PDB file of C-alpha atoms and ligand atoms in Angstrom:
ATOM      1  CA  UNK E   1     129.179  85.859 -87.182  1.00 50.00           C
ATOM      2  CA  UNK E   2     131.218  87.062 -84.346  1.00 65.00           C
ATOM      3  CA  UNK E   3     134.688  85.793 -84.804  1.00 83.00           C
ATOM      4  CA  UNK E   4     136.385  82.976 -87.166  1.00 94.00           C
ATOM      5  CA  UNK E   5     138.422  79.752 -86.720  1.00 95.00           C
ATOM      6  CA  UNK E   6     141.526  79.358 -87.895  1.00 96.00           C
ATOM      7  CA  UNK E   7     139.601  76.642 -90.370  1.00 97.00           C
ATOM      8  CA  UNK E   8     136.980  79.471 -91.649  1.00 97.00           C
ATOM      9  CA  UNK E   9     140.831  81.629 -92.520  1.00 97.00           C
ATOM     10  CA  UNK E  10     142.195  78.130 -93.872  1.00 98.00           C
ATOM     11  CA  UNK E  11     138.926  77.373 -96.028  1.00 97.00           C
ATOM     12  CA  UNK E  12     138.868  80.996 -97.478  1.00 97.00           C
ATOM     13  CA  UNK E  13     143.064  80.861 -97.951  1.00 97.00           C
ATOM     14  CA  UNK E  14     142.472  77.624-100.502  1.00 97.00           C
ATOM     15  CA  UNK E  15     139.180  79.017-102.134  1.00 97.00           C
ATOM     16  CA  UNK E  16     142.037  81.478-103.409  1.00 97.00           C
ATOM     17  CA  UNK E  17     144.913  79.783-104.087  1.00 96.00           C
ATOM     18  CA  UNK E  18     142.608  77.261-106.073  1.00 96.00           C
ATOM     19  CA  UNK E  19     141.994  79.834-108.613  1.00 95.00           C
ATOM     20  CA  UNK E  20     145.551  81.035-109.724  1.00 92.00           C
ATOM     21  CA  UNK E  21     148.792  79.519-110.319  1.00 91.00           C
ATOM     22  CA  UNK E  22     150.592  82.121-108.492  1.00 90.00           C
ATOM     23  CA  UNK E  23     151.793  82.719-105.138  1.00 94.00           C
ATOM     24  CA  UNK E  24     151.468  86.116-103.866  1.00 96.00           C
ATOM     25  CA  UNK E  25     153.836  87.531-101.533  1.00 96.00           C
ATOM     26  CA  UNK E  26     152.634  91.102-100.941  1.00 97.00           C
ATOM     27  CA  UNK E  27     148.828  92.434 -99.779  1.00 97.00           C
ATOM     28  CA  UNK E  28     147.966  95.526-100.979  1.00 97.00           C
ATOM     29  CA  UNK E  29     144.588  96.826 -99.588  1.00 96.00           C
ATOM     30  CA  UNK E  30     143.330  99.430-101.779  1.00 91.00           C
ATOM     31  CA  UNK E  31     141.174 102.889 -99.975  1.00 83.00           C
ATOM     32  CA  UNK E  32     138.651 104.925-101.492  1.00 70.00           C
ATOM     33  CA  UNK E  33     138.865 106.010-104.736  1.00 75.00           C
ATOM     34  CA  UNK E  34     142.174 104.079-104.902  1.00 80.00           C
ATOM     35  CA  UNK E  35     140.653 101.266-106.938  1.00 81.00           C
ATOM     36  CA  UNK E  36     141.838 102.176-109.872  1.00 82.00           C
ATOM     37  CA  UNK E  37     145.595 100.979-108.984  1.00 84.00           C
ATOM     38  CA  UNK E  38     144.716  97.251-109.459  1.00 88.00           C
ATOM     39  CA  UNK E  39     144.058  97.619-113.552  1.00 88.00           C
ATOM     40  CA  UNK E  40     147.461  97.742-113.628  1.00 89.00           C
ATOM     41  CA  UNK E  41     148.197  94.368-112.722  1.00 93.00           C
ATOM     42  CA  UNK E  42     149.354  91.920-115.403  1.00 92.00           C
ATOM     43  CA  UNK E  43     148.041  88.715-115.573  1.00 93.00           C
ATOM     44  CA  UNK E  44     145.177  89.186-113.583  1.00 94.00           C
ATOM     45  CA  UNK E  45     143.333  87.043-111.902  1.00 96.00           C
ATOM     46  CA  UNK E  46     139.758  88.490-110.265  1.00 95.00           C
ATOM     47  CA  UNK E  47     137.628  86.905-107.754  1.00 95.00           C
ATOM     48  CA  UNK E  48     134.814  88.808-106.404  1.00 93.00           C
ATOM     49  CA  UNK E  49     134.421  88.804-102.634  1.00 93.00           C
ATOM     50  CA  UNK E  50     130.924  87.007-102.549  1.00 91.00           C
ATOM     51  CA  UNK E  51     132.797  83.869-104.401  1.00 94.00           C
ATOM     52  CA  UNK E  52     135.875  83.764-101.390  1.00 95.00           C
ATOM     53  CA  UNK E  53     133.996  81.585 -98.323  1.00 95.00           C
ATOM     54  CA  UNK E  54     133.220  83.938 -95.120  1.00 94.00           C
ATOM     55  CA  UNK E  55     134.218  86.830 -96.978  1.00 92.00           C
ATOM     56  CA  UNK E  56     131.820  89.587 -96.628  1.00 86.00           C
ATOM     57  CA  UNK E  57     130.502  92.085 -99.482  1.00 71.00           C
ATOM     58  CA  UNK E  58     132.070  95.623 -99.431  1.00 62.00           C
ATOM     59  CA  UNK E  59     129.115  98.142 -99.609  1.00 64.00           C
ATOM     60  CA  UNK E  60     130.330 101.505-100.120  1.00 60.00           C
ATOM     61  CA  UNK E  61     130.390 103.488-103.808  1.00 57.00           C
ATOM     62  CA  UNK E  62     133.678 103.350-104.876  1.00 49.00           C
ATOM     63  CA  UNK E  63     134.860 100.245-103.214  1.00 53.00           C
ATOM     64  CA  UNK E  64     135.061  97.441-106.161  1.00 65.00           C
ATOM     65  CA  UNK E  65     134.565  94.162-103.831  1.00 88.00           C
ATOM     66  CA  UNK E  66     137.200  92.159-105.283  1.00 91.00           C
ATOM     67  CA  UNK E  67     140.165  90.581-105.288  1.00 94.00           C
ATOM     68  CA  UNK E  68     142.399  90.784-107.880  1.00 95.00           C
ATOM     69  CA  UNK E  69     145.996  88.524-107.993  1.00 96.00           C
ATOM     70  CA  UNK E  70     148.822  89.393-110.572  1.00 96.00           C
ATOM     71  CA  UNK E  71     152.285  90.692-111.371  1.00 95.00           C
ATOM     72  CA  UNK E  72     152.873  94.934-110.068  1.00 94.00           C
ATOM     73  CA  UNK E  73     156.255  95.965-110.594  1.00 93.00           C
ATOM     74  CA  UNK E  74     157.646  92.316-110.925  1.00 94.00           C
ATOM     75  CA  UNK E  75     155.667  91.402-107.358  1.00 95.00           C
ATOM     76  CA  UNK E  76     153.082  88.780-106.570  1.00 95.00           C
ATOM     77  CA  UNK E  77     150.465  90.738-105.665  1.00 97.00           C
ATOM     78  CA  UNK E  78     146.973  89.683-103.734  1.00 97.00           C
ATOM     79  CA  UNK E  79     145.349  92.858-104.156  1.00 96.00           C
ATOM     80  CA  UNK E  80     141.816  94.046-102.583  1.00 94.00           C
ATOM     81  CA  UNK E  81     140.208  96.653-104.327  1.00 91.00           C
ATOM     82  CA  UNK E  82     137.650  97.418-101.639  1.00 88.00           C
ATOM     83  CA  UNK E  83     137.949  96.848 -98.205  1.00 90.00           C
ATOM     84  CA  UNK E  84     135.184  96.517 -95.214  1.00 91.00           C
ATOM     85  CA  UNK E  85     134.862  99.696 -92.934  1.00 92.00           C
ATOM     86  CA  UNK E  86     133.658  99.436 -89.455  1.00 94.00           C
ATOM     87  CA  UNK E  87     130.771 101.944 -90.073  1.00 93.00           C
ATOM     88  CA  UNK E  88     129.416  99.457 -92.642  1.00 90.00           C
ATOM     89  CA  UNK E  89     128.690  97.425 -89.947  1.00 91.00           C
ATOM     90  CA  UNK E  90     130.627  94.456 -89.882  1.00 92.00           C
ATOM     91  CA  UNK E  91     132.352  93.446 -86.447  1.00 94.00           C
ATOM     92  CA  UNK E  92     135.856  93.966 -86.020  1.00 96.00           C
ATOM     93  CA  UNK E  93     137.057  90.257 -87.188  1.00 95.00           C
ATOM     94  CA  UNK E  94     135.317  90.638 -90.484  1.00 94.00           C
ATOM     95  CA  UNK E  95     136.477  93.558 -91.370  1.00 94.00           C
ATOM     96  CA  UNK E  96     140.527  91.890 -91.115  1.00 97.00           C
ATOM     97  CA  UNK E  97     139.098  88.531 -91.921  1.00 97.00           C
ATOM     98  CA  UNK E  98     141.051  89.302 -95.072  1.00 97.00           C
ATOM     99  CA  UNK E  99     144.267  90.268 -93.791  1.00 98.00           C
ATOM    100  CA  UNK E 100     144.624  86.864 -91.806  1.00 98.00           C
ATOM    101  CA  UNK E 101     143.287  85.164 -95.175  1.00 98.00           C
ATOM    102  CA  UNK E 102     146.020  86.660 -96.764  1.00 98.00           C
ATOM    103  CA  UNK E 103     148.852  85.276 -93.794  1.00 98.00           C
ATOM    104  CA  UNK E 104     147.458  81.955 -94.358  1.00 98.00           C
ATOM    105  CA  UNK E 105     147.806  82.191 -97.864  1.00 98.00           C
ATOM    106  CA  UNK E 106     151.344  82.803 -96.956  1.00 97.00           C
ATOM    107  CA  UNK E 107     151.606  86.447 -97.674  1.00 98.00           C
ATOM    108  CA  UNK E 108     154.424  87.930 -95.105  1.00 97.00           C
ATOM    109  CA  UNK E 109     153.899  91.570 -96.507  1.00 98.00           C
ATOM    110  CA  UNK E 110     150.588  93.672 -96.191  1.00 98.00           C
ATOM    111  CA  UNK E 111     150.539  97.041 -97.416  1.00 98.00           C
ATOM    112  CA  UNK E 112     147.575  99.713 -96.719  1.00 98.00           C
ATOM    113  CA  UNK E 113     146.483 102.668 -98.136  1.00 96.00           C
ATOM    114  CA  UNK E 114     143.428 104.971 -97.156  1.00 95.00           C
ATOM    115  CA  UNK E 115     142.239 108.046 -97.634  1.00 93.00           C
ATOM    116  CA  UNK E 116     142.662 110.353 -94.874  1.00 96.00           C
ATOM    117  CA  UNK E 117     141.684 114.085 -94.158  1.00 96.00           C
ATOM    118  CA  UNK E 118     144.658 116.511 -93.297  1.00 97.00           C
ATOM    119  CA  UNK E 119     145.265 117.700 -89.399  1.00 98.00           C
ATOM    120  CA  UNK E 120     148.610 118.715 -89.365  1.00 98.00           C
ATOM    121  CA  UNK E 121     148.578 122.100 -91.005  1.00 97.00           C
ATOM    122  CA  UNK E 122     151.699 121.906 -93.304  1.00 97.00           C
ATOM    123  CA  UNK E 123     149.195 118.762 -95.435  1.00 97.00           C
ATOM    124  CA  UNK E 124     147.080 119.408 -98.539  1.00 94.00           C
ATOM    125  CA  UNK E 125     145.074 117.648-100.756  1.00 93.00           C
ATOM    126  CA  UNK E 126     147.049 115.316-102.843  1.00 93.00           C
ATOM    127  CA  UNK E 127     149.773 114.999-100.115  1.00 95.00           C
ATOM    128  CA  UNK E 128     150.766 111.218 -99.601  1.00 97.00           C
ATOM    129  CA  UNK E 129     151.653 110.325 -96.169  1.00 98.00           C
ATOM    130  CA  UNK E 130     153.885 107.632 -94.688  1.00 98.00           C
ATOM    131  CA  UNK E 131     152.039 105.961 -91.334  1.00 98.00           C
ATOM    132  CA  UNK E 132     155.045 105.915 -89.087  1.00 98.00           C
ATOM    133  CA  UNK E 133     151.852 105.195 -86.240  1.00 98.00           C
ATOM    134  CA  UNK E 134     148.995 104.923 -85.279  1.00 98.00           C
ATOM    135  CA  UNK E 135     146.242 106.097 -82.637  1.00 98.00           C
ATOM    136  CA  UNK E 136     143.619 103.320 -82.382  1.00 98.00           C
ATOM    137  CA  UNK E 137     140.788 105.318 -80.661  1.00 97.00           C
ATOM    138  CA  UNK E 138     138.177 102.618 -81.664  1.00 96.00           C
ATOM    139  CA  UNK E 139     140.502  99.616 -80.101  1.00 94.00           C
ATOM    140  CA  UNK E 140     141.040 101.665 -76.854  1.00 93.00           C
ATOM    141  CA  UNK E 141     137.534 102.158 -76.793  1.00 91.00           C
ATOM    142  CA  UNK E 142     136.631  98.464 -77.048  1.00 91.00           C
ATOM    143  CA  UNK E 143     136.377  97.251 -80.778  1.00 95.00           C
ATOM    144  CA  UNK E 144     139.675  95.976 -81.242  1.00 96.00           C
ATOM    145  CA  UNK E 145     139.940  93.646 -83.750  1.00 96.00           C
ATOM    146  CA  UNK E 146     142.422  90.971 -81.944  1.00 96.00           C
ATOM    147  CA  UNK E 147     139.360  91.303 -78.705  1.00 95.00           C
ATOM    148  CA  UNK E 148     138.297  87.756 -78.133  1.00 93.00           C
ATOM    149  CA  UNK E 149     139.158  84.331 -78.416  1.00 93.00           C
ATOM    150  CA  UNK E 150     143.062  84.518 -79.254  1.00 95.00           C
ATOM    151  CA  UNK E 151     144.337  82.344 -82.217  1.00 96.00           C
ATOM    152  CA  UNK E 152     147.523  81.297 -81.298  1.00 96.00           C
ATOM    153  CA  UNK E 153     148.861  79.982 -84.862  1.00 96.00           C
ATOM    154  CA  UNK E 154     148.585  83.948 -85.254  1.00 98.00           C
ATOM    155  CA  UNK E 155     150.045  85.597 -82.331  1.00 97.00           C
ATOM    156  CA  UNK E 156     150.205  86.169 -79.012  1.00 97.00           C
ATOM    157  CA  UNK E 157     146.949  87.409 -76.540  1.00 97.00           C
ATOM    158  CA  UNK E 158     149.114  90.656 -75.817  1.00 96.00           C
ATOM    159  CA  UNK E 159     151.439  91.749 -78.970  1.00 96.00           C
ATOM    160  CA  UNK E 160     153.527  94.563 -78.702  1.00 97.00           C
ATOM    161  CA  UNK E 161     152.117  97.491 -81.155  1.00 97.00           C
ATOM    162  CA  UNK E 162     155.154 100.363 -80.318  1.00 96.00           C
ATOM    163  CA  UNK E 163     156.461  99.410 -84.125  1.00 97.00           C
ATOM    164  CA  UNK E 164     152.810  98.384 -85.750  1.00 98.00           C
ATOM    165  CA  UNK E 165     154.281  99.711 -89.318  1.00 98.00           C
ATOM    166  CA  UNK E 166     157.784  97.673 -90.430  1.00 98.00           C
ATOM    167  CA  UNK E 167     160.673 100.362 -89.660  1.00 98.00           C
ATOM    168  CA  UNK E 168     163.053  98.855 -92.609  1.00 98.00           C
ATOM    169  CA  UNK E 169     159.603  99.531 -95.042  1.00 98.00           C
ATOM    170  CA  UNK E 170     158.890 103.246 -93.895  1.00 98.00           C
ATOM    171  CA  UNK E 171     162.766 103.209 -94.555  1.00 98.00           C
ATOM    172  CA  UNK E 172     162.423 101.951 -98.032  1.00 98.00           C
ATOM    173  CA  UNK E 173     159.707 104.043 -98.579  1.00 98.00           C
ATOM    174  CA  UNK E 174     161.337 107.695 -97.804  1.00 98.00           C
ATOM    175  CA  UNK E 175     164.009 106.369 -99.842  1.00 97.00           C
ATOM    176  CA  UNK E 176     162.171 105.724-103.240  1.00 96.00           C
ATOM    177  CA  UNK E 177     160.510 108.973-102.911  1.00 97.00           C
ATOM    178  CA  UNK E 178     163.571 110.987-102.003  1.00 97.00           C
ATOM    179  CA  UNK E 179     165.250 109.370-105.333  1.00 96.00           C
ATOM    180  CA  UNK E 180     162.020 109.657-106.995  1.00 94.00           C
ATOM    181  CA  UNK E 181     161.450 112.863-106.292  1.00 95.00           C
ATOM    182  CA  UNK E 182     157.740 112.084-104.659  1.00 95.00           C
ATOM    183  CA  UNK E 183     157.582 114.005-102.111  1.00 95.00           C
ATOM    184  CA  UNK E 184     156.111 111.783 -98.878  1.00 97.00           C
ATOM    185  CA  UNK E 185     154.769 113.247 -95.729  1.00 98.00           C
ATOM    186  CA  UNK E 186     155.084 111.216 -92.729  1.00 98.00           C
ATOM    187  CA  UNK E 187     152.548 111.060 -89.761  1.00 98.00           C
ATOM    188  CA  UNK E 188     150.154 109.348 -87.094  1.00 98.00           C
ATOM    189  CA  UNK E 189     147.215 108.366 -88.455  1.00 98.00           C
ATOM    190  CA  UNK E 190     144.356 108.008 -86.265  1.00 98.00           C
ATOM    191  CA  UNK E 191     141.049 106.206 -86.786  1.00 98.00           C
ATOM    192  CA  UNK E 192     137.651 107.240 -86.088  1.00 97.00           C
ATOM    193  CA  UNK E 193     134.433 105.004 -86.729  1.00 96.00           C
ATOM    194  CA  UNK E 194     132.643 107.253 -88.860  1.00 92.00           C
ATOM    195  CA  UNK E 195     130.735 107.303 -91.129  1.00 95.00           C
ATOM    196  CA  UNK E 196     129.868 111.032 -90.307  1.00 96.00           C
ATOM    197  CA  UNK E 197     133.188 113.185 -90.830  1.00 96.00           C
ATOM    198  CA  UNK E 198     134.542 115.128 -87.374  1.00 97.00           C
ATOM    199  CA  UNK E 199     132.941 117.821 -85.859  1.00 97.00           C
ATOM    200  CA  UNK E 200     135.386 120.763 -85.902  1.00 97.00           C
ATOM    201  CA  UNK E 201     136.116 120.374 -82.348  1.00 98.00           C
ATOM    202  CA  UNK E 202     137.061 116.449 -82.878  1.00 98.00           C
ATOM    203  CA  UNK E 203     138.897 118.059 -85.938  1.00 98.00           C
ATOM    204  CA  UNK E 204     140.901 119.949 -83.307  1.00 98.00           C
ATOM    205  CA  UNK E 205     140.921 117.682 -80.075  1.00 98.00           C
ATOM    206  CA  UNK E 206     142.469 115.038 -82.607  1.00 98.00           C
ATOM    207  CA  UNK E 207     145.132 117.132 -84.013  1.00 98.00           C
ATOM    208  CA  UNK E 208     146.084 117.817 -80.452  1.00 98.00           C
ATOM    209  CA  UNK E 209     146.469 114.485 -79.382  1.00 98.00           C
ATOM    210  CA  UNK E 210     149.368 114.505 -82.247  1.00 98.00           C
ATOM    211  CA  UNK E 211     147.432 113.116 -85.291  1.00 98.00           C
ATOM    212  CA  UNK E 212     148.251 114.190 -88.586  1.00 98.00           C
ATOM    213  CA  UNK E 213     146.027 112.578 -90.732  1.00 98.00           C
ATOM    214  CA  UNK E 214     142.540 111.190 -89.696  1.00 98.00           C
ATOM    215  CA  UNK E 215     140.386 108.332 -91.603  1.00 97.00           C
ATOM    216  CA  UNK E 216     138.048 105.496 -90.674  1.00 96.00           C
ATOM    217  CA  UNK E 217     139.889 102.202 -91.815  1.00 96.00           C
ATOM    218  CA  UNK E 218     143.462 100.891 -91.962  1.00 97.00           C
ATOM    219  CA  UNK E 219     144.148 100.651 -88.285  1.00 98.00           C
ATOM    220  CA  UNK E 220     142.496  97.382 -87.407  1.00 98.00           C
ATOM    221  CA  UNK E 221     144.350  95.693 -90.777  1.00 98.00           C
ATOM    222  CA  UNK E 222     147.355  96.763 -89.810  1.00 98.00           C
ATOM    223  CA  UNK E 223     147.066  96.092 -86.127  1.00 98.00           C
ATOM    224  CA  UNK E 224     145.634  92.304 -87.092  1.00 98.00           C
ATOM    225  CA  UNK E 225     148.660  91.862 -89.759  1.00 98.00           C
ATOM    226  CA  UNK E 226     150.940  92.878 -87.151  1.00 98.00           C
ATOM    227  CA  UNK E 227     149.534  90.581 -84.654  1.00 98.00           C
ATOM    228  CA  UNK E 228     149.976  87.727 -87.078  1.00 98.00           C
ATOM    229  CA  UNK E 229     154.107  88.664 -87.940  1.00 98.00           C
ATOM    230  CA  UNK E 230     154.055  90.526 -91.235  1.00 98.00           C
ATOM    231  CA  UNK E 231     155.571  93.013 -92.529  1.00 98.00           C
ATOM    232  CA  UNK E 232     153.470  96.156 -92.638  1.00 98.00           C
ATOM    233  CA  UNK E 233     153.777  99.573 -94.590  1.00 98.00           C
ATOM    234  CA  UNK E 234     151.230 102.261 -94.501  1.00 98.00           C
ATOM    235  CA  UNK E 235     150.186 105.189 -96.745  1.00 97.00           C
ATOM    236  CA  UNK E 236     147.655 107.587 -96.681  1.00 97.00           C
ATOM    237  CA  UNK E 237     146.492 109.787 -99.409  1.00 95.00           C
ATOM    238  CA  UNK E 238     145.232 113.280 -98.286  1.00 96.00           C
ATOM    239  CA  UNK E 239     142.092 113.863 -99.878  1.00 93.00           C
ATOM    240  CA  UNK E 240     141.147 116.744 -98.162  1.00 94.00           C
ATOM    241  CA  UNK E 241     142.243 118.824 -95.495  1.00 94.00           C
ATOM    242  CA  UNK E 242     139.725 118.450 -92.219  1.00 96.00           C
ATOM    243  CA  UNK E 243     138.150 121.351 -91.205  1.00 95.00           C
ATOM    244  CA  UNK E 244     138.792 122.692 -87.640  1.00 95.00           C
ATOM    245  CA  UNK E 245     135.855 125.672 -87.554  1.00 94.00           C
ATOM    246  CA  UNK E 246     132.217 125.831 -87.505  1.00 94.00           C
ATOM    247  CA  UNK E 247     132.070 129.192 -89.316  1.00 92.00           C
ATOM    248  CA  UNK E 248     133.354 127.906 -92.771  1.00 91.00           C
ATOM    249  CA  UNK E 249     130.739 127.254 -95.385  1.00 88.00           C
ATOM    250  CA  UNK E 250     133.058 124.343 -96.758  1.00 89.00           C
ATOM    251  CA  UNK E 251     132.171 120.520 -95.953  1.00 88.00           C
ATOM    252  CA  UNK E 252     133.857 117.502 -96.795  1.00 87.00           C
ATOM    253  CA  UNK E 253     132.137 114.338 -98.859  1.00 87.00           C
ATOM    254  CA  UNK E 254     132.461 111.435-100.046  1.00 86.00           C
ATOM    255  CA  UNK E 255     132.623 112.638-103.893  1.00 85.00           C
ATOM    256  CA  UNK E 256     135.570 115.200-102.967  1.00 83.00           C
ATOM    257  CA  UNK E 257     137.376 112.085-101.545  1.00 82.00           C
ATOM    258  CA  UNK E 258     137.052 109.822-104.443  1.00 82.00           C
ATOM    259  CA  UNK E 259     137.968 112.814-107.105  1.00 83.00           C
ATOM    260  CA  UNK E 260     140.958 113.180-104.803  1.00 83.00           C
ATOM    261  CA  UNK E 261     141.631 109.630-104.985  1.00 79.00           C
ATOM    262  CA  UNK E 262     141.892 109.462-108.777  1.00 80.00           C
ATOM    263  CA  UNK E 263     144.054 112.641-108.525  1.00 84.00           C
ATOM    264  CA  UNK E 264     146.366 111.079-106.386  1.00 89.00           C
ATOM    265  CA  UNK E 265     146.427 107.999-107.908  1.00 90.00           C
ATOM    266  CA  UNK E 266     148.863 108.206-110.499  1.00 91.00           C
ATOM    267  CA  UNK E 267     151.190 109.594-107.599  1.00 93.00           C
ATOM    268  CA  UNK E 268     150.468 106.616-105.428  1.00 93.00           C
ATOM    269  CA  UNK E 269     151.246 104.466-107.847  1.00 92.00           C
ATOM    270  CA  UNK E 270     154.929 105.655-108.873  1.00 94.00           C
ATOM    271  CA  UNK E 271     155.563 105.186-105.640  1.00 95.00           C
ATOM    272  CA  UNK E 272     153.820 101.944-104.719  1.00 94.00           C
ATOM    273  CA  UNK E 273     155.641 100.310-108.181  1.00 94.00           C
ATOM    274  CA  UNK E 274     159.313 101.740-107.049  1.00 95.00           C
ATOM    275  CA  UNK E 275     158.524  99.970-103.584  1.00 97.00           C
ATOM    276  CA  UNK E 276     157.256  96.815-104.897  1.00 96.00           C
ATOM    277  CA  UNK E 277     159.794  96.832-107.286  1.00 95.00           C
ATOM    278  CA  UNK E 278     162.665  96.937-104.779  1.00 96.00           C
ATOM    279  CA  UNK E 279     160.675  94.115-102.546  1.00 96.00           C
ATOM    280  CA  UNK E 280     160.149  92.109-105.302  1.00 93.00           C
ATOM    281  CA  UNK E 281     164.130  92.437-106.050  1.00 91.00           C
ATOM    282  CA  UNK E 282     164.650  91.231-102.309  1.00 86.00           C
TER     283      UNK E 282
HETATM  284  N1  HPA D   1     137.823 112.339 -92.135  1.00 53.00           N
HETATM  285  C1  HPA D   1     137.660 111.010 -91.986  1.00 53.00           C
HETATM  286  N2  HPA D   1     137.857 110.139 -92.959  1.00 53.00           N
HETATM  287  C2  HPA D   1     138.270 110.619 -94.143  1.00 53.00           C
HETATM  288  C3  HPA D   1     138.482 111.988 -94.364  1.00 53.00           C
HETATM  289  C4  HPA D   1     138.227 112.891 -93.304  1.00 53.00           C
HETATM  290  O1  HPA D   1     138.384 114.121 -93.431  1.00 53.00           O
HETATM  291  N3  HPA D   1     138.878 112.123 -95.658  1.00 53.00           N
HETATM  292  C5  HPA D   1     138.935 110.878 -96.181  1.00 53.00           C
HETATM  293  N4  HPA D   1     138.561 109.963 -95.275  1.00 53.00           N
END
């Protein structure tokens, strides 16, 4: 399946809102090792991704495959605790066939998170990092998500995407972690397909080109979401700090990432409540 109709996003949309009461206001797509920010939810209600029409089944360890609807911080949430990577295989439109799920269900708010490696040498592991921007390497290379058939009721065939990531939410965010004392690095994040982590030389061709954080998701969700006129607020979690030299004896994986993750978590989430909480007081 190439690309959807705006009555596959429609059918999926209902298949949701058919199984809660609620009407969510605010995505939240949840990275690796980040699943573990959805038990908080009260009230929850859980759909797994292979019950949703058209969506498609998240493969990786330590993506959950599900959605999961409730109360955060006094916000109707639509939360996915696992997303669909690129790498996995799926084309561009299903890996955001979510995110324009989630417009039609009439969510105006989507907010990402990821894991990323460090570039910029002032990050470590268990930094968080605001996404001011972006660099879409994959969509300049070809597989951009919005390529194809435009759908109007979305957006327009060429959107602006000079201000992909809402400036009054990056606003909102420095200011709950100033008064929270959280501290929150800002940055460019820049996708790469993956699944194989840089070579030291991308490491440091990447970090030239003014990245600060690098990662293999996000970028198309936010770019689609953007597309379609929501709001949009992105945060990485450093999980590890990318390595720019071929002498080292270190290497990154996938376990470091998710123990990372679950480090991070509790950080991520004081911040993601105080943010939610202020939306949902909005
Ligand atoms: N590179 C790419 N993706 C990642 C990394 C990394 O170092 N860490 C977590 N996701």
């Amino acid at each position: 399946m190439d690309s959807f109709t705006l009555a596959d996003y429609d059918e999926a949309a209902q298949a949701i809102l058919n199984r809660t009461a609620q009407q969510p206001r605010i995505g939240l797509i949840l990275g690796s090792g980040l699943s573990p920010l959805a038990d908080q939810i009260e009230d929850a209600v859980i759909i797994p991704y292979d019950e949703i029409p058209h969506f498609p089944v998240s493969t990786v360890a330590g993506h959950a495959g599900r959605l999961v609807m409730g109360t955060l911080a006094g916000a109707q949430v639509c939360v996915m605790q696992g997303r669909f990577h690129y790498y996995e295989g799926y084309s561009m439109q299903q890996t955001t066939l979510p995110v324009r799920v989630m417009q039609r269900m009439g969510i105006g708010t989507l907010i990402v998170t990821n894991a990323a490696g460090g570039l910029n040498p002032e990050f470590n592991a268990g930094d968080l990092m605001l996404i001011e921007d972006h660099i879409n390497l994959l969509g300049m290379a070809g597989a951009n998500p919005l390529r194809g058939p435009n759908l109007d009721a979305f957006g327009t065939r060429f959107p602006p995407a000079n201000r992909v990531y809402t400036p009054a939410l990056r606003r909102l965010a420095k200011e709950v972690a100033a008064a929270n004392d959280i501290t929150l690095r800002s940055g460019v994040y820049i996708i790469l397909a993956g699944p194989n982590f840089e070579t030291a030389a991308e490491v440091r061709m990447v970090r030239n080109w003014g990245a600060d954080a690098v990662g293999m998701s996000t970028v198309p969700e936010a770019l689609v979401a953007h597309h379609a006129g929501m709001d949009v607020l992105g945060i990485s979690t450093i999980t590890n700090v990318a390595i720019d030299d071929v002498e080292t004896d270190a290497e990154p994986t996938h376990e470091e990432v998710n123990e990372a993750g679950k480090l991070i978590v509790p950080k991520l989430m004081a911040l993601l409540t105080q943010i939610l909480a202020q939306l949902a007081a909005q």
